[in-house]
PDB file of C-alpha atoms in Angstrom:
ATOM      1  CA  UNK A   1     -25.260  -9.848  -1.876  1.00 31.00           C
ATOM      2  CA  UNK A   2     -28.144  -7.469  -1.232  1.00 35.00           C
ATOM      3  CA  UNK A   3     -31.265  -8.552   0.622  1.00 37.00           C
ATOM      4  CA  UNK A   4     -34.410  -6.448   0.876  1.00 38.00           C
ATOM      5  CA  UNK A   5     -37.141  -6.900   3.437  1.00 36.00           C
ATOM      6  CA  UNK A   6     -40.705  -6.055   2.386  1.00 35.00           C
ATOM      7  CA  UNK A   7     -42.098  -7.180   5.723  1.00 34.00           C
ATOM      8  CA  UNK A   8     -40.858  -9.409   8.555  1.00 31.00           C
ATOM      9  CA  UNK A   9     -41.927 -12.557   6.680  1.00 30.00           C
ATOM     10  CA  UNK A  10     -41.271 -11.548   3.054  1.00 32.00           C
ATOM     11  CA  UNK A  11     -37.636 -11.363   1.949  1.00 31.00           C
ATOM     12  CA  UNK A  12     -36.486 -10.478  -1.542  1.00 34.00           C
ATOM     13  CA  UNK A  13     -33.110 -11.968  -2.417  1.00 30.00           C
ATOM     14  CA  UNK A  14     -31.365 -11.459  -5.719  1.00 30.00           C
ATOM     15  CA  UNK A  15     -29.053  -9.421  -7.916  1.00 30.00           C
ATOM     16  CA  UNK A  16     -30.376  -5.880  -7.613  1.00 34.00           C
ATOM     17  CA  UNK A  17     -29.469  -3.630 -10.523  1.00 34.00           C
ATOM     18  CA  UNK A  18     -29.513  -0.441  -8.466  1.00 35.00           C
ATOM     19  CA  UNK A  19     -30.254   0.370  -4.850  1.00 35.00           C
ATOM     20  CA  UNK A  20     -31.346   3.609  -3.354  1.00 33.00           C
ATOM     21  CA  UNK A  21     -30.021   4.353   0.085  1.00 33.00           C
ATOM     22  CA  UNK A  22     -31.312   6.740   2.720  1.00 32.00           C
ATOM     23  CA  UNK A  23     -28.600   6.800   5.357  1.00 30.00           C
ATOM     24  CA  UNK A  24     -29.547   6.272   8.988  1.00 31.00           C
ATOM     25  CA  UNK A  25     -26.152   5.391  10.495  1.00 30.00           C
ATOM     26  CA  UNK A  26     -27.409   1.983  11.580  1.00 32.00           C
ATOM     27  CA  UNK A  27     -25.010  -0.931  11.451  1.00 36.00           C
ATOM     28  CA  UNK A  28     -24.024  -4.252  12.975  1.00 32.00           C
ATOM     29  CA  UNK A  29     -20.869  -6.308  12.864  1.00 27.00           C
ATOM     30  CA  UNK A  30     -21.472  -7.704   9.396  1.00 26.00           C
ATOM     31  CA  UNK A  31     -23.411  -5.187   7.343  1.00 28.00           C
ATOM     32  CA  UNK A  32     -24.927  -1.747   7.005  1.00 30.00           C
ATOM     33  CA  UNK A  33     -28.707  -1.542   7.436  1.00 30.00           C
ATOM     34  CA  UNK A  34     -30.344   1.212   5.419  1.00 33.00           C
ATOM     35  CA  UNK A  35     -33.881   2.273   4.667  1.00 32.00           C
ATOM     36  CA  UNK A  36     -34.351   2.241   0.909  1.00 33.00           C
ATOM     37  CA  UNK A  37     -36.419   1.611  -2.150  1.00 34.00           C
ATOM     38  CA  UNK A  38     -35.070  -0.656  -4.832  1.00 36.00           C
ATOM     39  CA  UNK A  39     -35.093  -1.133  -8.599  1.00 36.00           C
ATOM     40  CA  UNK A  40     -35.259  -4.856  -9.212  1.00 36.00           C
ATOM     41  CA  UNK A  41     -33.896  -6.848 -12.134  1.00 34.00           C
ATOM     42  CA  UNK A  42     -36.260  -8.666 -14.477  1.00 32.00           C
ATOM     43  CA  UNK A  43     -36.466 -11.621 -12.127  1.00 32.00           C
ATOM     44  CA  UNK A  44     -35.856 -11.923  -8.398  1.00 32.00           C
ATOM     45  CA  UNK A  45     -36.649 -14.567  -5.822  1.00 32.00           C
ATOM     46  CA  UNK A  46     -39.332 -13.977  -3.201  1.00 31.00           C
ATOM     47  CA  UNK A  47     -39.201 -15.962   0.000  1.00 28.00           C
ATOM     48  CA  UNK A  48     -42.455 -15.930   1.991  1.00 28.00           C
ATOM     49  CA  UNK A  49     -42.262 -18.109   5.050  1.00 29.00           C
ATOM     50  CA  UNK A  50     -40.788 -21.352   3.700  1.00 28.00           C
ATOM     51  CA  UNK A  51     -42.272 -21.008   0.221  1.00 29.00           C
ATOM     52  CA  UNK A  52     -40.086 -19.603  -2.543  1.00 29.00           C
ATOM     53  CA  UNK A  53     -41.032 -18.615  -6.094  1.00 28.00           C
ATOM     54  CA  UNK A  54     -39.897 -16.333  -8.896  1.00 29.00           C
ATOM     55  CA  UNK A  55     -41.562 -13.095  -9.953  1.00 29.00           C
ATOM     56  CA  UNK A  56     -41.258 -11.147 -13.188  1.00 31.00           C
ATOM     57  CA  UNK A  57     -40.843  -7.394 -12.760  1.00 33.00           C
ATOM     58  CA  UNK A  58     -42.948  -5.535 -15.308  1.00 34.00           C
ATOM     59  CA  UNK A  59     -42.324  -1.967 -14.252  1.00 34.00           C
ATOM     60  CA  UNK A  60     -40.177  -0.060 -11.739  1.00 37.00           C
ATOM     61  CA  UNK A  61     -39.835   3.703 -11.710  1.00 36.00           C
ATOM     62  CA  UNK A  62     -36.804   5.327 -10.110  1.00 36.00           C
ATOM     63  CA  UNK A  63     -35.739   8.587  -8.505  1.00 35.00           C
ATOM     64  CA  UNK A  64     -32.426  10.418  -8.050  1.00 33.00           C
ATOM     65  CA  UNK A  65     -29.033   9.073  -7.008  1.00 34.00           C
ATOM     66  CA  UNK A  66     -27.014   9.509  -3.824  1.00 36.00           C
ATOM     67  CA  UNK A  67     -23.398   8.394  -3.450  1.00 39.00           C
ATOM     68  CA  UNK A  68     -22.272   7.245  -0.008  1.00 38.00           C
ATOM     69  CA  UNK A  69     -19.074   6.233   1.731  1.00 39.00           C
ATOM     70  CA  UNK A  70     -18.178   3.411   4.063  1.00 36.00           C
ATOM     71  CA  UNK A  71     -14.982   3.849   6.064  1.00 37.00           C
ATOM     72  CA  UNK A  72     -13.658   6.266   3.435  1.00 39.00           C
ATOM     73  CA  UNK A  73     -14.455   4.039   0.438  1.00 38.00           C
ATOM     74  CA  UNK A  74     -17.086   5.189  -2.021  1.00 37.00           C
ATOM     75  CA  UNK A  75     -19.532   2.376  -2.705  1.00 37.00           C
ATOM     76  CA  UNK A  76     -21.211   4.122  -5.640  1.00 34.00           C
ATOM     77  CA  UNK A  77     -24.349   5.979  -6.577  1.00 31.00           C
ATOM     78  CA  UNK A  78     -27.643   4.227  -5.999  1.00 32.00           C
ATOM     79  CA  UNK A  79     -31.170   5.032  -7.068  1.00 32.00           C
ATOM     80  CA  UNK A  80     -33.222   6.623  -4.343  1.00 29.00           C
ATOM     81  CA  UNK A  81     -36.110   4.356  -5.092  1.00 34.00           C
ATOM     82  CA  UNK A  82     -39.071   3.152  -7.062  1.00 34.00           C
ATOM     83  CA  UNK A  83     -42.452   4.762  -6.567  1.00 34.00           C
ATOM     84  CA  UNK A  84     -44.492   2.124  -8.375  1.00 39.00           C
ATOM     85  CA  UNK A  85     -43.775  -1.537  -8.854  1.00 43.00           C
ATOM     86  CA  UNK A  86     -45.827  -3.969 -10.970  1.00 50.00           C
ATOM     87  CA  UNK A  87     -44.939  -7.642 -11.059  1.00 49.00           C
ATOM     88  CA  UNK A  88     -46.351 -11.029 -11.992  1.00 51.00           C
ATOM     89  CA  UNK A  89     -46.609 -13.335  -9.000  1.00 50.00           C
ATOM     90  CA  UNK A  90     -46.102 -17.080  -8.778  1.00 53.00           C
ATOM     91  CA  UNK A  91     -49.674 -17.716  -9.952  1.00 62.00           C
ATOM     92  CA  UNK A  92     -49.291 -15.544 -13.062  1.00 58.00           C
ATOM     93  CA  UNK A  93     -51.394 -12.693 -11.672  1.00 62.00           C
ATOM     94  CA  UNK A  94     -50.217  -9.084 -12.017  1.00 57.00           C
ATOM     95  CA  UNK A  95     -49.709  -7.400  -8.650  1.00 55.00           C
ATOM     96  CA  UNK A  96     -48.782  -3.834  -7.781  1.00 52.00           C
ATOM     97  CA  UNK A  97     -46.944  -2.092  -4.958  1.00 46.00           C
ATOM     98  CA  UNK A  98     -46.828   1.691  -4.542  1.00 42.00           C
ATOM     99  CA  UNK A  99     -44.306   3.663  -2.472  1.00 37.00           C
ATOM    100  CA  UNK A 100     -43.129   0.493  -0.749  1.00 38.00           C
ATOM    101  CA  UNK A 101     -40.172   1.108   1.524  1.00 38.00           C
ATOM    102  CA  UNK A 102     -37.657  -1.678   1.968  1.00 37.00           C
ATOM    103  CA  UNK A 103     -34.959  -2.400   4.520  1.00 35.00           C
ATOM    104  CA  UNK A 104     -31.689  -3.104   2.743  1.00 36.00           C
ATOM    105  CA  UNK A 105     -28.497  -4.687   4.023  1.00 36.00           C
ATOM    106  CA  UNK A 106     -25.428  -3.948   1.946  1.00 36.00           C
ATOM    107  CA  UNK A 107     -22.527  -6.284   2.627  1.00 34.00           C
ATOM    108  CA  UNK A 108     -19.004  -5.041   2.032  1.00 32.00           C
ATOM    109  CA  UNK A 109     -16.949  -7.521   0.034  1.00 32.00           C
ATOM    110  CA  UNK A 110     -15.520  -9.810   2.698  1.00 32.00           C
ATOM    111  CA  UNK A 111     -15.270  -6.915   5.139  1.00 33.00           C
ATOM    112  CA  UNK A 112     -16.962  -6.409   8.477  1.00 32.00           C
ATOM    113  CA  UNK A 113     -17.572  -2.667   8.700  1.00 30.00           C
ATOM    114  CA  UNK A 114     -18.246  -1.354  12.177  1.00 30.00           C
ATOM    115  CA  UNK A 115     -19.956   1.907  11.276  1.00 30.00           C
ATOM    116  CA  UNK A 116     -20.932   4.143   8.413  1.00 30.00           C
ATOM    117  CA  UNK A 117     -19.732   7.713   8.104  1.00 32.00           C
ATOM    118  CA  UNK A 118     -22.330  10.329   8.967  1.00 31.00           C
ATOM    119  CA  UNK A 119     -23.884  12.059   6.003  1.00 31.00           C
ATOM    120  CA  UNK A 120     -25.717  15.329   6.589  1.00 32.00           C
ATOM    121  CA  UNK A 121     -29.152  15.854   5.120  1.00 36.00           C
ATOM    122  CA  UNK A 122     -29.002  17.402   1.699  1.00 41.00           C
ATOM    123  CA  UNK A 123     -29.374  21.156   1.498  1.00 43.00           C
ATOM    124  CA  UNK A 124     -32.894  22.589   1.549  1.00 48.00           C
ATOM    125  CA  UNK A 125     -31.774  25.729  -0.257  1.00 57.00           C
ATOM    126  CA  UNK A 126     -33.148  26.441  -3.731  1.00 68.00           C
ATOM    127  CA  UNK A 127     -31.127  25.012  -6.653  1.00 73.00           C
ATOM    128  CA  UNK A 128     -30.203  28.572  -7.672  1.00 78.00           C
ATOM    129  CA  UNK A 129     -28.743  29.337  -4.250  1.00 81.00           C
ATOM    130  CA  UNK A 130     -26.936  25.984  -4.083  1.00 83.00           C
ATOM    131  CA  UNK A 131     -25.313  26.659  -7.469  1.00 86.00           C
ATOM    132  CA  UNK A 132     -24.258  30.128  -6.349  1.00 88.00           C
ATOM    133  CA  UNK A 133     -22.662  28.825  -3.129  1.00 89.00           C
ATOM    134  CA  UNK A 134     -20.899  25.928  -4.864  1.00 92.00           C
ATOM    135  CA  UNK A 135     -19.531  28.197  -7.587  1.00 92.00           C
ATOM    136  CA  UNK A 136     -18.203  30.622  -4.964  1.00 92.00           C
ATOM    137  CA  UNK A 137     -16.630  27.953  -2.731  1.00 92.00           C
ATOM    138  CA  UNK A 138     -15.448  25.033  -4.851  1.00 93.00           C
ATOM    139  CA  UNK A 139     -12.723  26.676  -6.993  1.00 92.00           C
ATOM    140  CA  UNK A 140     -10.722  27.575  -3.884  1.00 92.00           C
ATOM    141  CA  UNK A 141     -11.433  24.280  -2.062  1.00 92.00           C
ATOM    142  CA  UNK A 142     -10.710  21.662  -4.742  1.00 93.00           C
ATOM    143  CA  UNK A 143      -7.881  20.987  -7.164  1.00 92.00           C
ATOM    144  CA  UNK A 144      -8.391  19.867 -10.759  1.00 92.00           C
ATOM    145  CA  UNK A 145      -7.509  16.298  -9.766  1.00 90.00           C
ATOM    146  CA  UNK A 146      -9.986  16.373  -6.868  1.00 91.00           C
ATOM    147  CA  UNK A 147     -12.712  17.635  -9.203  1.00 92.00           C
ATOM    148  CA  UNK A 148     -12.010  14.703 -11.503  1.00 90.00           C
ATOM    149  CA  UNK A 149     -12.405  12.398  -8.504  1.00 89.00           C
ATOM    150  CA  UNK A 150     -15.766  14.011  -7.725  1.00 89.00           C
ATOM    151  CA  UNK A 151     -16.825  13.332 -11.311  1.00 89.00           C
ATOM    152  CA  UNK A 152     -15.864   9.679 -10.888  1.00 86.00           C
ATOM    153  CA  UNK A 153     -17.880   9.404  -7.664  1.00 85.00           C
ATOM    154  CA  UNK A 154     -20.900  10.888  -9.428  1.00 85.00           C
ATOM    155  CA  UNK A 155     -20.503   8.639 -12.489  1.00 84.00           C
ATOM    156  CA  UNK A 156     -19.682  11.611 -14.728  1.00 89.00           C
ATOM    157  CA  UNK A 157     -16.974  11.506 -17.380  1.00 87.00           C
ATOM    158  CA  UNK A 158     -14.722  14.403 -16.413  1.00 84.00           C
ATOM    159  CA  UNK A 159     -13.873  14.970 -20.083  1.00 86.00           C
ATOM    160  CA  UNK A 160     -17.470  16.109 -20.586  1.00 85.00           C
ATOM    161  CA  UNK A 161     -17.245  18.871 -17.983  1.00 87.00           C
ATOM    162  CA  UNK A 162     -13.562  19.352 -17.166  1.00 76.00           C
ATOM    163  CA  UNK A 163     -10.916  21.721 -18.356  1.00 74.00           C
ATOM    164  CA  UNK A 164      -7.552  23.139 -17.421  1.00 78.00           C
ATOM    165  CA  UNK A 165      -8.964  25.953 -15.284  1.00 87.00           C
ATOM    166  CA  UNK A 166     -10.740  25.533 -11.965  1.00 91.00           C
ATOM    167  CA  UNK A 167     -13.623  27.990 -12.235  1.00 91.00           C
ATOM    168  CA  UNK A 168     -14.873  26.827 -15.677  1.00 92.00           C
ATOM    169  CA  UNK A 169     -14.505  23.209 -14.524  1.00 93.00           C
ATOM    170  CA  UNK A 170     -16.607  23.897 -11.418  1.00 93.00           C
ATOM    171  CA  UNK A 171     -19.221  25.852 -13.392  1.00 92.00           C
ATOM    172  CA  UNK A 172     -19.544  23.094 -15.991  1.00 92.00           C
ATOM    173  CA  UNK A 173     -19.780  20.415 -13.290  1.00 93.00           C
ATOM    174  CA  UNK A 174     -22.508  22.306 -11.420  1.00 92.00           C
ATOM    175  CA  UNK A 175     -24.465  22.945 -14.622  1.00 90.00           C
ATOM    176  CA  UNK A 176     -24.131  19.298 -15.657  1.00 90.00           C
ATOM    177  CA  UNK A 177     -25.397  18.101 -12.262  1.00 87.00           C
ATOM    178  CA  UNK A 178     -28.312  20.542 -12.401  1.00 84.00           C
ATOM    179  CA  UNK A 179     -29.336  19.298 -15.868  1.00 85.00           C
ATOM    180  CA  UNK A 180     -29.088  15.632 -14.892  1.00 83.00           C
ATOM    181  CA  UNK A 181     -30.732  15.866 -11.428  1.00 78.00           C
ATOM    182  CA  UNK A 182     -27.428  15.262  -9.647  1.00 83.00           C
ATOM    183  CA  UNK A 183     -27.165  18.580  -7.824  1.00 82.00           C
ATOM    184  CA  UNK A 184     -28.177  17.090  -4.466  1.00 79.00           C
ATOM    185  CA  UNK A 185     -25.680  14.279  -5.016  1.00 82.00           C
ATOM    186  CA  UNK A 186     -22.974  16.853  -5.710  1.00 87.00           C
ATOM    187  CA  UNK A 187     -23.806  18.610  -2.432  1.00 85.00           C
ATOM    188  CA  UNK A 188     -23.568  15.278  -0.571  1.00 81.00           C
ATOM    189  CA  UNK A 189     -20.148  14.528  -2.072  1.00 84.00           C
ATOM    190  CA  UNK A 190     -18.829  18.040  -1.430  1.00 88.00           C
ATOM    191  CA  UNK A 191     -19.930  17.791   2.216  1.00 84.00           C
ATOM    192  CA  UNK A 192     -18.231  14.402   2.499  1.00 81.00           C
ATOM    193  CA  UNK A 193     -14.960  15.822   1.198  1.00 85.00           C
ATOM    194  CA  UNK A 194     -15.194  19.245   2.851  1.00 87.00           C
ATOM    195  CA  UNK A 195     -17.416  18.901   5.972  1.00 83.00           C
ATOM    196  CA  UNK A 196     -16.666  22.447   7.093  1.00 84.00           C
ATOM    197  CA  UNK A 197     -18.783  23.723   4.182  1.00 84.00           C
ATOM    198  CA  UNK A 198     -21.989  22.433   5.785  1.00 79.00           C
ATOM    199  CA  UNK A 199     -22.401  25.771   7.563  1.00 78.00           C
ATOM    200  CA  UNK A 200     -22.703  27.373   4.140  1.00 80.00           C
ATOM    201  CA  UNK A 201     -24.592  24.636   2.289  1.00 75.00           C
ATOM    202  CA  UNK A 202     -27.009  23.491   4.975  1.00 69.00           C
ATOM    203  CA  UNK A 203     -29.624  25.937   6.322  1.00 56.00           C
TER     204      UNK A 203
END
């Protein structure tokens, strides 16, 4: 279950197709609270005060993806957000929201997580410099099997980028991520797996 708060008295509840998470290390006994923007399904339920009605989502634009971990378990890659959102309200009128930030609570399946692992801010280096650092560091830091795991975390089929040799595998993975706007996500995952590299990857 994912619930998104537009304001203190407006709660969106429903099956969300993809959620974008900006990690703030905030949590309580039952869930992780994250600041986020959300891509909605075609229909979600709005609850305003005690009045509930359905809305039809007409348009939702998304940004990049960021994978995150909770107590060592990868929960997946989620869209970083929508920047415009048009919908038809309960009266049939078309409404629009722009750059609307939501508060999202992500519940672990039956679990009661106590905290979320810290995730450093993504590198502010240029993509060229990031690629150069990753290509220099990753072949000696990761095995072929670990690289395949990274591909899985990033929702990449390792057959599309992998090989039997480390350096070509790393180069293909970096190039793939750069082409598909996943380079920042790759940096996040690498820092999760090898935190000591943050001195090289983070300015």
